Coordinates of C-alpha atoms and ligand atoms in Angstrom, one line a residue:
M549 CA 85.5 10.3 82.5
S550 CA 88.7 12.0 82.1
R551 CA 91.0 10.8 79.3
S552 CA 94.5 10.2 80.6
F553 CA 97.8 11.0 79.0
G554 CA 101.4 10.2 80.0
L555 CA 104.3 12.3 79.0
V556 CA 107.3 10.4 77.9
G557 CA 110.7 11.7 76.3
L558 CA 114.3 12.0 77.3
P559 CA 115.5 13.9 80.2
N560 CA 115.4 17.7 79.5
A561 CA 113.1 17.2 76.5
G562 CA 110.7 19.5 78.4
K563 CA 108.1 17.1 79.8
S564 CA 107.7 18.9 83.2
T565 CA 107.5 22.3 81.2
I566 CA 104.8 20.9 79.1
F567 CA 103.0 19.4 82.0
N568 CA 103.1 22.7 83.7
A569 CA 101.8 24.3 80.5
L570 CA 98.9 22.1 80.3
T571 CA 97.9 22.0 83.9
L572 CA 99.3 25.2 85.4
A573 CA 100.0 23.0 88.3
G574 CA 103.5 24.2 89.0
A575 CA 105.3 20.8 89.0
K576 CA 109.1 21.2 89.7
V577 CA 111.0 22.3 86.7
E578 CA 114.8 22.0 86.8
P579 CA 117.6 21.7 84.4
Y580 CA 118.7 18.4 85.9
P581 CA 117.7 14.9 84.6
F582 CA 115.4 12.8 87.2
C583 CA 114.1 16.0 89.2
T584 CA 110.8 14.3 88.6
I585 CA 111.2 11.3 90.7
E586 CA 107.7 10.7 91.7
P587 CA 105.2 10.9 88.7
H588 CA 103.1 14.0 88.9
H589 CA 99.5 13.7 88.2
G590 CA 97.5 16.8 87.0
V591 CA 94.1 17.5 85.8
A592 CA 93.2 20.1 83.3
A593 CA 89.6 21.4 82.6
V594 CA 89.2 21.2 78.8
P595 CA 88.4 24.8 77.4
D596 CA 85.4 24.4 75.2
A597 CA 83.8 27.2 73.1
R598 CA 80.5 25.2 72.5
L599 CA 80.0 24.6 76.2
N600 CA 80.6 28.3 76.8
Q601 CA 77.9 29.2 74.2
L602 CA 75.5 26.8 75.8
H603 CA 76.2 28.0 79.2
A604 CA 75.5 31.6 78.1
L605 CA 71.9 30.4 77.6
F606 CA 71.7 29.2 81.2
P607 CA 73.9 31.7 83.2
G608 CA 72.3 30.6 86.5
K609 CA 73.6 27.0 86.2
K610 CA 77.2 25.9 86.9
K611 CA 79.4 25.1 84.0
V612 CA 81.1 21.7 84.1
P613 CA 83.7 21.0 81.4
T614 CA 85.4 17.7 80.7
T615 CA 88.8 17.1 82.1
I616 CA 92.0 15.5 81.0
E617 CA 94.4 13.8 83.3
V618 CA 98.1 14.3 82.5
V619 CA 100.8 12.2 84.2
D620 CA 104.4 13.6 84.0
I621 CA 106.4 10.4 84.0
A622 CA 110.0 10.5 85.2
G623 CA 112.5 10.6 82.4
L624 CA 114.0 7.6 80.8
V625 CA 117.4 7.1 79.2
E626 CA 118.8 4.4 76.8
R627 CA 118.4 0.9 78.5
A628 CA 115.6 2.0 80.8
S629 CA 114.0 -1.3 79.9
Q630 CA 117.0 -3.0 81.5
G631 CA 116.7 -1.0 84.6
E632 CA 119.0 1.9 83.7
G633 CA 118.0 5.4 85.1
L634 CA 114.7 5.1 86.7
G635 CA 114.2 2.0 84.5
N636 CA 111.1 -0.1 85.0
Q637 CA 109.4 2.4 87.4
F638 CA 109.0 4.6 84.3
L639 CA 107.7 1.9 82.2
A640 CA 105.1 0.8 84.7
E641 CA 103.6 4.2 84.9
I642 CA 103.1 4.2 81.2
R643 CA 100.8 1.1 81.4
G644 CA 98.0 3.1 83.3
V645 CA 97.5 5.7 80.8
E646 CA 95.2 5.8 77.7
A647 CA 97.6 7.6 75.2
I648 CA 101.1 8.7 75.2
L649 CA 102.4 12.1 74.7
H650 CA 105.8 11.8 73.5
V651 CA 107.7 15.1 74.0
V652 CA 110.7 15.8 71.8
R653 CA 113.2 18.5 72.3
C654 CA 113.2 20.9 69.4
F655 CA 114.6 24.0 71.3
Q656 CA 118.2 25.0 71.2
D657 CA 119.8 26.1 74.5
P658 CA 123.4 25.5 75.1
D659 CA 122.8 25.8 78.9
I660 CA 120.3 22.9 79.0
A661 CA 122.2 19.7 78.8
H662 CA 121.1 16.9 76.3
P663 CA 121.7 13.4 77.5
M664 CA 123.2 12.6 74.1
G665 CA 125.1 15.8 73.6
D666 CA 123.4 17.3 70.5
L667 CA 120.0 17.7 69.1
D668 CA 118.6 14.8 66.9
V669 CA 114.9 14.4 66.6
R670 CA 114.9 11.0 64.9
R671 CA 117.6 9.6 67.1
D672 CA 115.8 10.8 70.2
I673 CA 112.5 9.3 69.2
G674 CA 114.2 6.1 68.3
V675 CA 115.8 5.8 71.8
V676 CA 112.4 6.3 73.6
D677 CA 110.6 4.0 71.1
G678 CA 113.3 1.4 71.4
E679 CA 112.8 1.2 75.2
L680 CA 109.0 0.9 74.9
L681 CA 109.4 -1.9 72.2
A682 CA 112.0 -3.7 74.4
K683 CA 109.5 -3.6 77.4
D684 CA 106.7 -4.9 75.1
R685 CA 109.0 -7.8 73.7
E686 CA 109.6 -8.8 77.4
T687 CA 105.9 -8.8 78.3
L688 CA 105.0 -10.7 75.2
E689 CA 107.6 -13.2 75.4
R690 CA 106.6 -14.0 79.1
R691 CA 103.1 -14.4 77.9
R692 CA 104.1 -16.7 74.9
E693 CA 105.9 -19.1 77.2
R694 CA 102.8 -19.7 79.3
S695 CA 100.6 -20.0 76.3
A696 CA 103.1 -22.3 74.5
K697 CA 103.0 -24.7 77.4
A698 CA 99.1 -24.9 77.2
A699 CA 99.3 -25.2 73.4
R700 CA 101.6 -28.3 73.6
T701 CA 98.7 -30.2 75.5
G702 CA 96.5 -29.6 72.4
D703 CA 94.5 -26.5 73.8
K704 CA 93.2 -24.9 70.7
A705 CA 92.7 -21.3 72.3
A706 CA 96.2 -21.4 73.5
Q707 CA 97.4 -22.3 70.0
E708 CA 95.7 -19.3 68.6
E709 CA 97.0 -17.2 71.3
V710 CA 100.6 -18.3 70.6
A711 CA 100.1 -17.4 66.7
F712 CA 98.7 -14.1 67.8
L713 CA 101.7 -13.3 70.1
D714 CA 104.2 -14.3 67.4
R715 CA 102.7 -11.9 65.1
L716 CA 103.0 -9.0 67.6
L717 CA 106.6 -10.2 68.5
A718 CA 107.6 -10.3 64.8
A719 CA 106.4 -6.5 64.6
V720 CA 108.3 -5.6 67.7
D721 CA 111.5 -7.3 66.5
A722 CA 111.1 -5.4 63.2
G723 CA 111.0 -2.2 65.4
A724 CA 107.3 -1.5 64.4
P725 CA 105.0 -0.2 67.1
I726 CA 102.0 -2.6 67.6
R727 CA 99.6 0.5 66.9
T728 CA 100.8 0.2 63.2
L729 CA 99.3 -3.4 62.8
H730 CA 95.7 -4.1 62.1
F731 CA 93.5 -6.2 64.2
S732 CA 90.2 -7.8 63.7
A733 CA 87.2 -7.2 66.0
H734 CA 87.6 -10.5 67.9
E735 CA 91.5 -9.8 68.5
L736 CA 90.9 -6.4 70.1
P737 CA 89.5 -7.5 73.5
Y738 CA 92.7 -9.7 73.9
L739 CA 95.1 -6.9 72.6
R740 CA 93.3 -4.6 75.1
E741 CA 93.9 -7.0 78.0
L742 CA 97.6 -7.4 76.9
A743 CA 97.9 -3.6 76.7
P744 CA 101.3 -3.5 75.1
L745 CA 102.9 0.0 75.5
T746 CA 103.3 0.5 71.8
S747 CA 99.8 -0.3 71.0
K748 CA 98.7 2.9 72.6
S749 CA 97.9 5.9 70.4
V750 CA 100.9 8.5 70.3
L751 CA 100.8 12.2 70.1
F752 CA 104.2 13.8 69.5
V753 CA 104.8 17.2 71.1
A754 CA 107.5 19.2 69.4
N755 CA 108.8 21.4 72.3
V756 CA 110.1 24.4 70.4
G757 CA 111.6 27.6 71.6
D758 CA 110.1 30.9 71.7
E759 CA 110.9 31.3 67.9
G760 CA 108.3 28.6 67.2
E761 CA 108.5 26.1 64.1
S762 CA 111.9 25.0 63.0
A763 CA 113.6 22.3 60.8
L764 CA 113.7 20.2 64.0
S765 CA 109.9 20.4 64.5
R766 CA 109.2 19.9 60.7
A767 CA 111.4 16.7 60.9
L768 CA 109.3 15.5 63.8
A769 CA 106.0 16.1 61.8
A770 CA 107.3 13.8 59.0
I771 CA 108.3 11.0 61.4
A772 CA 104.9 11.3 63.1
Q773 CA 103.1 11.0 59.8
E774 CA 105.3 7.8 59.0
S775 CA 104.2 6.2 62.1
G776 CA 100.5 6.8 62.3
A777 CA 100.8 9.2 65.3
G778 CA 99.6 12.7 65.7
W779 CA 101.7 15.7 66.5
I780 CA 101.5 19.2 67.9
V781 CA 104.1 22.0 68.1
V782 CA 104.2 23.7 71.5
R783 CA 106.3 26.5 72.8
G784 CA 106.4 24.8 76.1
K785 CA 108.6 27.3 78.2
L786 CA 106.6 30.2 76.9
E787 CA 103.3 28.7 77.6
A788 CA 104.3 27.4 80.9
E789 CA 105.5 30.9 81.9
L790 CA 102.3 32.4 80.6
G791 CA 100.2 30.0 82.6
E792 CA 102.0 31.1 85.7
A793 CA 102.0 34.8 85.2
C794 CA 98.4 34.8 83.8
P795 CA 95.8 32.4 85.4
D796 CA 93.0 34.3 83.7
E797 CA 92.1 32.2 80.4
G798 CA 90.9 35.4 78.5
E799 CA 94.1 37.4 79.3
R800 CA 96.2 34.5 78.4
Q801 CA 94.5 34.1 75.1
A802 CA 95.2 37.7 74.4
F803 CA 98.9 37.2 74.9
L804 CA 99.0 33.9 72.8
R805 CA 97.5 36.0 70.0
E806 CA 100.4 38.4 70.4
Y807 CA 102.7 35.6 69.6
G808 CA 100.7 34.5 66.7
L809 CA 99.2 31.5 68.3
A810 CA 95.4 31.2 67.8
E811 CA 95.0 28.6 70.6
S812 CA 96.7 27.3 73.7
A813 CA 98.7 24.3 73.7
L814 CA 96.0 22.7 76.0
V815 CA 93.1 23.3 73.2
R816 CA 95.4 22.1 70.4
L817 CA 96.4 19.0 72.4
V818 CA 92.8 18.1 73.3
T819 CA 91.6 18.6 69.7
E820 CA 94.2 16.5 68.3
A821 CA 94.1 13.8 71.1
Y822 CA 90.2 13.6 70.8
R823 CA 90.7 13.0 67.1
L824 CA 93.4 10.4 67.5
L825 CA 91.3 8.6 70.2
S826 CA 88.1 8.9 68.2
V827 CA 86.5 10.7 71.1
I828 CA 83.5 13.0 70.7
T829 CA 81.7 15.5 73.2
F830 CA 78.1 15.9 73.9
Y831 CA 76.2 18.1 76.3
T832 CA 73.6 18.0 78.9
V833 CA 71.5 20.6 80.7
E834 CA 70.2 19.1 83.8
G835 CA 69.4 20.2 87.3
P836 CA 71.9 22.8 88.2
E837 CA 74.4 22.0 85.6
V838 CA 75.5 22.7 82.0
R839 CA 77.8 20.0 81.3
A840 CA 80.2 18.4 78.7
W841 CA 80.8 14.6 78.5
T842 CA 83.2 12.6 76.2
I843 CA 82.4 9.3 74.7
P844 CA 83.8 7.1 71.9
A845 CA 82.7 8.1 68.4
G846 CA 80.0 5.9 67.2
A847 CA 78.4 5.2 70.7
K848 CA 74.7 4.7 70.8
A849 CA 72.4 6.7 73.0
P850 CA 72.3 4.3 75.8
D851 CA 75.9 4.1 76.1
A852 CA 76.2 7.8 76.0
G853 CA 73.8 7.8 78.8
A854 CA 75.9 5.4 80.7
A855 CA 78.7 7.9 80.7
I856 CA 76.5 9.8 83.1
H857 CA 74.9 7.2 85.0
N858 CA 74.6 3.4 84.5
D859 CA 70.8 3.5 85.1
F860 CA 70.7 5.4 81.8
R861 CA 71.7 2.4 79.8
D862 CA 69.9 -0.2 81.8
R863 CA 66.6 1.8 82.0
F864 CA 66.9 3.8 78.8
V865 CA 63.6 4.8 77.4
L866 CA 64.5 7.5 74.8
A867 CA 66.9 10.6 74.3
E868 CA 65.7 14.0 73.3
V869 CA 68.3 15.4 71.1
M870 CA 68.9 19.0 70.2
H871 CA 71.4 20.5 67.9
L872 CA 73.5 23.2 69.7
S873 CA 73.1 25.5 66.7
D874 CA 69.3 25.4 66.9
L875 CA 69.4 26.1 70.5
L876 CA 71.7 29.0 69.9
V877 CA 69.4 30.5 67.4
T878 CA 66.2 30.1 69.1
G879 CA 67.7 30.9 72.5
S880 CA 65.6 28.4 74.4
E881 CA 64.6 24.7 74.5
R882 CA 60.9 25.8 74.8
A883 CA 61.0 27.4 71.4
L884 CA 62.6 24.0 69.9
R885 CA 59.9 22.0 71.5
E886 CA 57.0 24.3 70.2
T887 CA 58.5 24.0 66.6
G888 CA 59.0 20.3 66.8
R889 CA 62.8 20.5 66.5
I890 CA 63.7 18.2 69.3
H891 CA 64.5 14.8 68.0
R892 CA 63.2 11.8 69.9
A893 CA 66.0 9.3 69.4
G894 CA 65.7 5.5 70.3
R895 CA 68.3 2.9 71.4
D896 CA 69.9 2.7 68.0
Y897 CA 70.7 6.5 67.7
T898 CA 74.3 7.1 67.1
V899 CA 75.3 10.3 69.2
Q900 CA 76.9 13.0 67.2
D901 CA 79.6 15.4 68.3
G902 CA 77.9 18.4 69.8
D903 CA 74.5 16.9 70.4
V904 CA 72.6 18.4 73.5
I905 CA 70.9 15.5 75.0
H906 CA 68.1 14.7 77.7
F907 CA 68.0 11.1 78.7
I908 CA 64.6 9.7 79.8
S909 CA 64.9 6.6 81.7
A910 CA 62.1 4.3 83.3
Ligands
GDP1183 N1 115.3 27.6 76.2 C1 114.4 26.9 76.4 N2 114.4 26.0 77.5 C2 113.4 25.1 77.7 C3 112.4 25.0 76.9 N3 111.5 24.0 77.4 C4 112.1 23.7 78.5 N4 113.3 24.4 78.8 C5 114.2 24.1 79.9 O1 114.8 22.9 79.9 C6 115.0 22.3 81.2 C7 114.3 20.9 81.2 O2 113.0 21.0 81.2 P1 112.1 19.9 81.9 O3 110.6 20.3 81.5 O4 112.5 19.8 83.3 O5 112.4 18.6 81.1 P2 112.0 17.1 81.6 O6 113.3 16.5 82.3 O7 111.7 16.4 80.2 O8 111.0 17.1 82.5 C8 114.3 23.3 82.1 O9 115.3 24.1 82.6 C9 113.3 24.1 81.1 O10 113.2 25.3 81.7 C10 112.3 25.8 75.7 O11 111.4 26.0 74.9 N5 113.3 26.8 75.6
MG1184 MG1 110.7 16.4 84.5

């Protein structure tokens, strides 16, 4: 399954540029607000050094990486939640994604207009967050009205719901994103169903110029830390141009190193986003494919199997688990089998990041 990310940020923050850098998909980039009228959807294969190593042992097989889906959501302005700019269309798009990539302009360029005239990281973030919070307030209040009616008839569940919604509304009114609250295990399914925008994980993207980190990107890092979000620094324009000029991954890596960047924006984004979402990767070597899969951290073997096929959950017998490092050292599965280094794991086994697994089903 692809993890999905929605790019939000003020007009001209560099969302489409970052989208291009991530997907190399060539979405239209223009120095005008609202050039992204229709949301653009892109899919990027996740570069994965461990998958490459595993694949090297099975060169005859096809390498199938995991993917991420990125949605370039049309720009929002102040009062978008009240229908300004592209208004509600923008907000509806965000509902569908798993996590938010909040692009913040940290590059100086007098030729590129800023909707508020000058650069101010904290204010810019505040405007976008304010719109998301306003939309959440609207959703929660509508929901509360319905529950309150039922609560007045003595409906216990509805009364609990009203109390829960009041807690969320109090946070929103205080300007706190819902992701900063704590929830008990029995509240989580209801929260998931409500899916308020500010309950989603946020990864800030500091879009910096060719010169790299600056006082602006450092200010953004501090704000991200305050609000329980992740952040990465990306030279959006540089990486987008590199992606276009240089479709070969190895060549691109060499150029990035010249700029002092060890890894591409995509790799840094995926690493940080998987950490934020508590997602891990395991591998399979089955039939003609060597393949990577993502699952929530803590998943048991049958649930990991279900990422591949539902039958693997329902008809789970056991999982044969190998460590990638063991495989790389011995060079073959047979050698591991002969030396008893394949772990036969049952239903209760918690899959570990980097496991190589054969599922055996009835
Ligand atoms: N100088 C400079 N320009 C940039 C940078 N990132 C984006 N831009 C330019 O800013 C303008 C707006 O970028 P775009 O990605 O379309 O912003 P969006 O409105 O958020 O989608 C485009 O002309 C980009 O080429 C950067 O790091 N440096
Ligand atoms: Mg755009």
